[in-house]
Amino acid sequence: MTISVAERAELRTAVGELLADKCTEADVRRVMESEDGFDRELWGRLAEQGVLGMLVGTDFGGLGFGALELEAVAEETGTALLPAPFLSSAVLTVALINAAGSDEDKQRLLPALAEGTSIGTVALTGPSGTWTPQGVDVRTGADGTLTGTAHYVTWGQVADVVLVVARTDDGVGVFEVDSDATGFNRTAATVFDPTVRLSTYTFSDTPARRFGHAGWDAVQEALDYTVVALAGEQAGGTRRIFDITIEYLKTRFQFGRAIGSFQALKHMAADLLLEVESATSAAQNAAAQFASTDSTEETRAGAVALAGFACAEAYVTTAMQAVQMHGGIGFTWEHPCHLYVRRARSGLQLFGDSGLHRERYLLSKGA
């Protein structure tokens, strides 16, 4: 379902206002140190707004929205550094169920994901972290059980809907594993960014049920949705840390002048503004191409890949420069700069690094 530009703006504003109230910097710092790593009350409020069910069809309790709405909301979650399994559960898991699951699977799983009473994740890549078919480490046995490891599983410790991408005799398949299945173990990973929790999953002759005959195409579609949302978060985060920095340049005085009047800092700020606008354009274009029925498969893949590396790199560049432009205070734990640096660095590798996205972009152009 497509909504108007005005309705999309209203949705984004509503989400932004909620996060401005319930996901302040103090809230982020408090929640990221908690056991679960996210605020379940806020998670419920996001469900009430329909955020968790944006990609869930109306027949299954969701809003039935697409990439445009997803990207717009993601800019707000990125601005606020939302520490929650939004990308994992509401995007990657839901998109994979949409692409690979039967109507029975959707009826059984999607309503609870949209309501926020279930949390989903996808165990996809092995230790190489390539997010490609070649990077899948989990394999199926003759009896249909799973054996192997999955790394970088987003929010894997709190997930109760567990989908696993595994190698089979006929390629890659999508499987569902019960959260308490025998031979299934979860280990929380040590993370650089405590607002994005990761786990390692180990499977040893673990019973599983295959989702039909879906293969890598279904996985790639789910990853594309997730990259669009991640790019939106990165664009939102890039703009927010830029705004924080500009405000600092206006209010910090040295030698009787606002440091923003110094020529060197003016040039740095101008360069960063280009990063901000480029990231925003790339993310929004990816969503538009992904949602357009007129776009070819190559055009869509190219736009998503472009956003995948352009937004990630713009975020890292802006966040790192923001630290420098703040001077000594930017290096302190108490300043928000380091929170944005950590989120930017974690997103640089998640769901595919810049090299993977650049290669895909070139392939979409026939290079």
PDB file of C-alpha atoms in Angstrom, residues 154-275:
ATOM      1  CA  THR A 154      21.222  -9.138  15.249  1.00  0.00           C
ATOM      2  CA  TRP A 155      19.485  -9.107  18.633  1.00  0.00           C
ATOM      3  CA  GLY A 156      19.883 -12.858  18.790  1.00  0.00           C
ATOM      4  CA  GLN A 157      19.654 -13.113  22.576  1.00  0.00           C
ATOM      5  CA  VAL A 158      16.111 -11.735  22.801  1.00  0.00           C
ATOM      6  CA  ALA A 159      14.622 -13.288  19.652  1.00  0.00           C
ATOM      7  CA  ASP A 160      11.883 -15.909  19.919  1.00  0.00           C
ATOM      8  CA  VAL A 161      11.230 -16.143  16.157  1.00  0.00           C
ATOM      9  CA  VAL A 162      14.423 -17.595  14.712  1.00  0.00           C
ATOM     10  CA  LEU A 163      14.924 -17.990  10.969  1.00  0.00           C
ATOM     11  CA  VAL A 164      18.089 -19.613   9.674  1.00  0.00           C
ATOM     12  CA  VAL A 165      19.643 -19.454   6.209  1.00  0.00           C
ATOM     13  CA  ALA A 166      21.400 -22.756   5.517  1.00  0.00           C
ATOM     14  CA  ARG A 167      23.063 -24.668   2.711  1.00  0.00           C
ATOM     15  CA  THR A 168      21.099 -27.576   1.246  1.00  0.00           C
ATOM     16  CA  ASP A 169      21.672 -30.069  -1.558  1.00  0.00           C
ATOM     17  CA  ASP A 170      19.771 -27.746  -3.910  1.00  0.00           C
ATOM     18  CA  GLY A 171      21.330 -24.443  -2.837  1.00  0.00           C
ATOM     19  CA  VAL A 172      20.413 -22.117   0.001  1.00  0.00           C
ATOM     20  CA  GLY A 173      17.210 -22.562   1.988  1.00  0.00           C
ATOM     21  CA  VAL A 174      15.322 -20.738   4.731  1.00  0.00           C
ATOM     22  CA  PHE A 175      14.480 -22.634   7.913  1.00  0.00           C
ATOM     23  CA  GLU A 176      12.621 -21.964  11.140  1.00  0.00           C
ATOM     24  CA  VAL A 177      14.075 -23.180  14.435  1.00  0.00           C
ATOM     25  CA  ASP A 178      12.241 -23.261  17.759  1.00  0.00           C
ATOM     26  CA  SER A 179      13.883 -20.958  20.279  1.00  0.00           C
ATOM     27  CA  ASP A 180      14.309 -23.892  22.694  1.00  0.00           C
ATOM     28  CA  ALA A 181      15.287 -26.520  20.109  1.00  0.00           C
ATOM     29  CA  THR A 182      17.835 -29.157  21.049  1.00  0.00           C
ATOM     30  CA  GLY A 183      21.365 -28.506  19.825  1.00  0.00           C
ATOM     31  CA  PHE A 184      20.720 -24.776  19.512  1.00  0.00           C
ATOM     32  CA  ASN A 185      22.960 -22.460  21.547  1.00  0.00           C
ATOM     33  CA  ARG A 186      23.243 -18.673  21.625  1.00  0.00           C
ATOM     34  CA  THR A 187      26.260 -16.691  22.744  1.00  0.00           C
ATOM     35  CA  ALA A 188      26.181 -12.921  23.147  1.00  0.00           C
ATOM     36  CA  ALA A 189      28.968 -11.292  21.146  1.00  0.00           C
ATOM     37  CA  THR A 190      31.231  -8.546  22.437  1.00  0.00           C
ATOM     38  CA  VAL A 191      30.179  -5.435  20.507  1.00  0.00           C
ATOM     39  CA  PHE A 192      31.788  -2.081  19.773  1.00  0.00           C
ATOM     40  CA  ASP A 193      28.352  -0.445  19.716  1.00  0.00           C
ATOM     41  CA  PRO A 194      26.219  -1.446  22.729  1.00  0.00           C
ATOM     42  CA  THR A 195      23.094  -0.029  21.065  1.00  0.00           C
ATOM     43  CA  VAL A 196      23.220  -2.847  18.475  1.00  0.00           C
ATOM     44  CA  ARG A 197      23.343  -6.287  20.103  1.00  0.00           C
ATOM     45  CA  LEU A 198      24.859  -9.226  18.214  1.00  0.00           C
ATOM     46  CA  SER A 199      25.020 -12.958  18.921  1.00  0.00           C
ATOM     47  CA  THR A 200      26.662 -16.112  17.641  1.00  0.00           C
ATOM     48  CA  TYR A 201      24.360 -19.078  17.051  1.00  0.00           C
ATOM     49  CA  THR A 202      25.605 -22.655  17.099  1.00  0.00           C
ATOM     50  CA  PHE A 203      23.565 -25.539  15.709  1.00  0.00           C
ATOM     51  CA  SER A 204      24.328 -29.197  16.331  1.00  0.00           C
ATOM     52  CA  ASP A 205      21.854 -31.585  14.702  1.00  0.00           C
ATOM     53  CA  THR A 206      19.160 -29.042  15.490  1.00  0.00           C
ATOM     54  CA  PRO A 207      15.602 -29.833  14.299  1.00  0.00           C
ATOM     55  CA  ALA A 208      14.289 -27.299  11.793  1.00  0.00           C
ATOM     56  CA  ARG A 209      11.422 -26.764   9.386  1.00  0.00           C
ATOM     57  CA  ARG A 210      12.042 -25.439   5.895  1.00  0.00           C
ATOM     58  CA  PHE A 211      10.091 -22.492   4.519  1.00  0.00           C
ATOM     59  CA  GLY A 212       8.885 -24.009   1.245  1.00  0.00           C
ATOM     60  CA  HIS A 213      11.399 -23.931  -1.591  1.00  0.00           C
ATOM     61  CA  ALA A 214      12.642 -20.382  -1.065  1.00  0.00           C
ATOM     62  CA  GLY A 215      16.279 -19.794  -1.897  1.00  0.00           C
ATOM     63  CA  TRP A 216      18.770 -16.950  -1.985  1.00  0.00           C
ATOM     64  CA  ASP A 217      16.475 -14.693  -4.031  1.00  0.00           C
ATOM     65  CA  ALA A 218      14.129 -14.447  -1.044  1.00  0.00           C
ATOM     66  CA  VAL A 219      17.057 -13.759   1.288  1.00  0.00           C
ATOM     67  CA  GLN A 220      18.399 -11.048  -1.029  1.00  0.00           C
ATOM     68  CA  GLU A 221      15.004  -9.341  -1.153  1.00  0.00           C
ATOM     69  CA  ALA A 222      14.885  -9.256   2.646  1.00  0.00           C
ATOM     70  CA  LEU A 223      18.451  -7.950   2.781  1.00  0.00           C
ATOM     71  CA  ASP A 224      17.566  -5.207   0.285  1.00  0.00           C
ATOM     72  CA  TYR A 225      14.730  -3.986   2.483  1.00  0.00           C
ATOM     73  CA  THR A 226      17.103  -4.035   5.436  1.00  0.00           C
ATOM     74  CA  VAL A 227      19.831  -2.116   3.599  1.00  0.00           C
ATOM     75  CA  VAL A 228      17.255   0.539   2.632  1.00  0.00           C
ATOM     76  CA  ALA A 229      16.239   0.873   6.284  1.00  0.00           C
ATOM     77  CA  LEU A 230      19.853   0.886   7.478  1.00  0.00           C
ATOM     78  CA  ALA A 231      20.690   3.582   4.911  1.00  0.00           C
ATOM     79  CA  GLY A 232      17.787   5.635   6.258  1.00  0.00           C
ATOM     80  CA  GLU A 233      19.104   5.243   9.799  1.00  0.00           C
ATOM     81  CA  GLN A 234      22.571   6.241   8.640  1.00  0.00           C
ATOM     82  CA  ALA A 235      21.242   9.315   6.843  1.00  0.00           C
ATOM     83  CA  GLY A 236      19.310  10.334   9.955  1.00  0.00           C
ATOM     84  CA  GLY A 237      22.324   9.785  12.196  1.00  0.00           C
ATOM     85  CA  THR A 238      24.602  11.688   9.814  1.00  0.00           C
ATOM     86  CA  ARG A 239      22.317  14.699   9.821  1.00  0.00           C
ATOM     87  CA  ARG A 240      21.891  14.637  13.602  1.00  0.00           C
ATOM     88  CA  ILE A 241      25.584  14.562  14.471  1.00  0.00           C
ATOM     89  CA  PHE A 242      26.176  17.290  11.864  1.00  0.00           C
ATOM     90  CA  ASP A 243      23.509  19.478  13.496  1.00  0.00           C
ATOM     91  CA  ILE A 244      25.012  18.871  16.944  1.00  0.00           C
ATOM     92  CA  THR A 245      28.401  19.922  15.613  1.00  0.00           C
ATOM     93  CA  ILE A 246      27.128  23.069  13.896  1.00  0.00           C
ATOM     94  CA  GLU A 247      25.384  24.126  17.088  1.00  0.00           C
ATOM     95  CA  TYR A 248      28.653  23.659  18.967  1.00  0.00           C
ATOM     96  CA  LEU A 249      30.544  25.772  16.431  1.00  0.00           C
ATOM     97  CA  LYS A 250      28.044  28.579  16.973  1.00  0.00           C
ATOM     98  CA  THR A 251      28.222  28.550  20.758  1.00  0.00           C
ATOM     99  CA  ARG A 252      31.860  27.679  21.522  1.00  0.00           C
ATOM    100  CA  PHE A 253      34.018  30.811  21.758  1.00  0.00           C
ATOM    101  CA  GLN A 254      37.799  31.157  21.552  1.00  0.00           C
ATOM    102  CA  PHE A 255      39.773  34.390  21.372  1.00  0.00           C
ATOM    103  CA  GLY A 256      36.505  36.286  21.674  1.00  0.00           C
ATOM    104  CA  ARG A 257      34.967  34.704  18.557  1.00  0.00           C
ATOM    105  CA  ALA A 258      32.635  31.786  17.836  1.00  0.00           C
ATOM    106  CA  ILE A 259      34.865  29.033  16.499  1.00  0.00           C
ATOM    107  CA  GLY A 260      32.411  28.558  13.640  1.00  0.00           C
ATOM    108  CA  SER A 261      33.769  31.810  12.199  1.00  0.00           C
ATOM    109  CA  PHE A 262      37.222  30.268  11.695  1.00  0.00           C
ATOM    110  CA  GLN A 263      37.885  29.612   8.030  1.00  0.00           C
ATOM    111  CA  ALA A 264      39.223  26.069   8.477  1.00  0.00           C
ATOM    112  CA  LEU A 265      36.138  24.966  10.397  1.00  0.00           C
ATOM    113  CA  LYS A 266      33.858  26.627   7.844  1.00  0.00           C
ATOM    114  CA  HIS A 267      35.455  24.532   5.105  1.00  0.00           C
ATOM    115  CA  MET A 268      35.134  21.346   7.159  1.00  0.00           C
ATOM    116  CA  ALA A 269      31.478  22.082   7.871  1.00  0.00           C
ATOM    117  CA  ALA A 270      30.779  22.707   4.185  1.00  0.00           C
ATOM    118  CA  ASP A 271      32.345  19.380   3.259  1.00  0.00           C
ATOM    119  CA  LEU A 272      30.282  17.592   5.887  1.00  0.00           C
ATOM    120  CA  LEU A 273      27.083  19.206   4.637  1.00  0.00           C
ATOM    121  CA  LEU A 274      27.775  17.546   1.286  1.00  0.00           C
ATOM    122  CA  GLU A 275      28.112  14.210   3.095  1.00  0.00           C
TER     123      GLU A 275
END
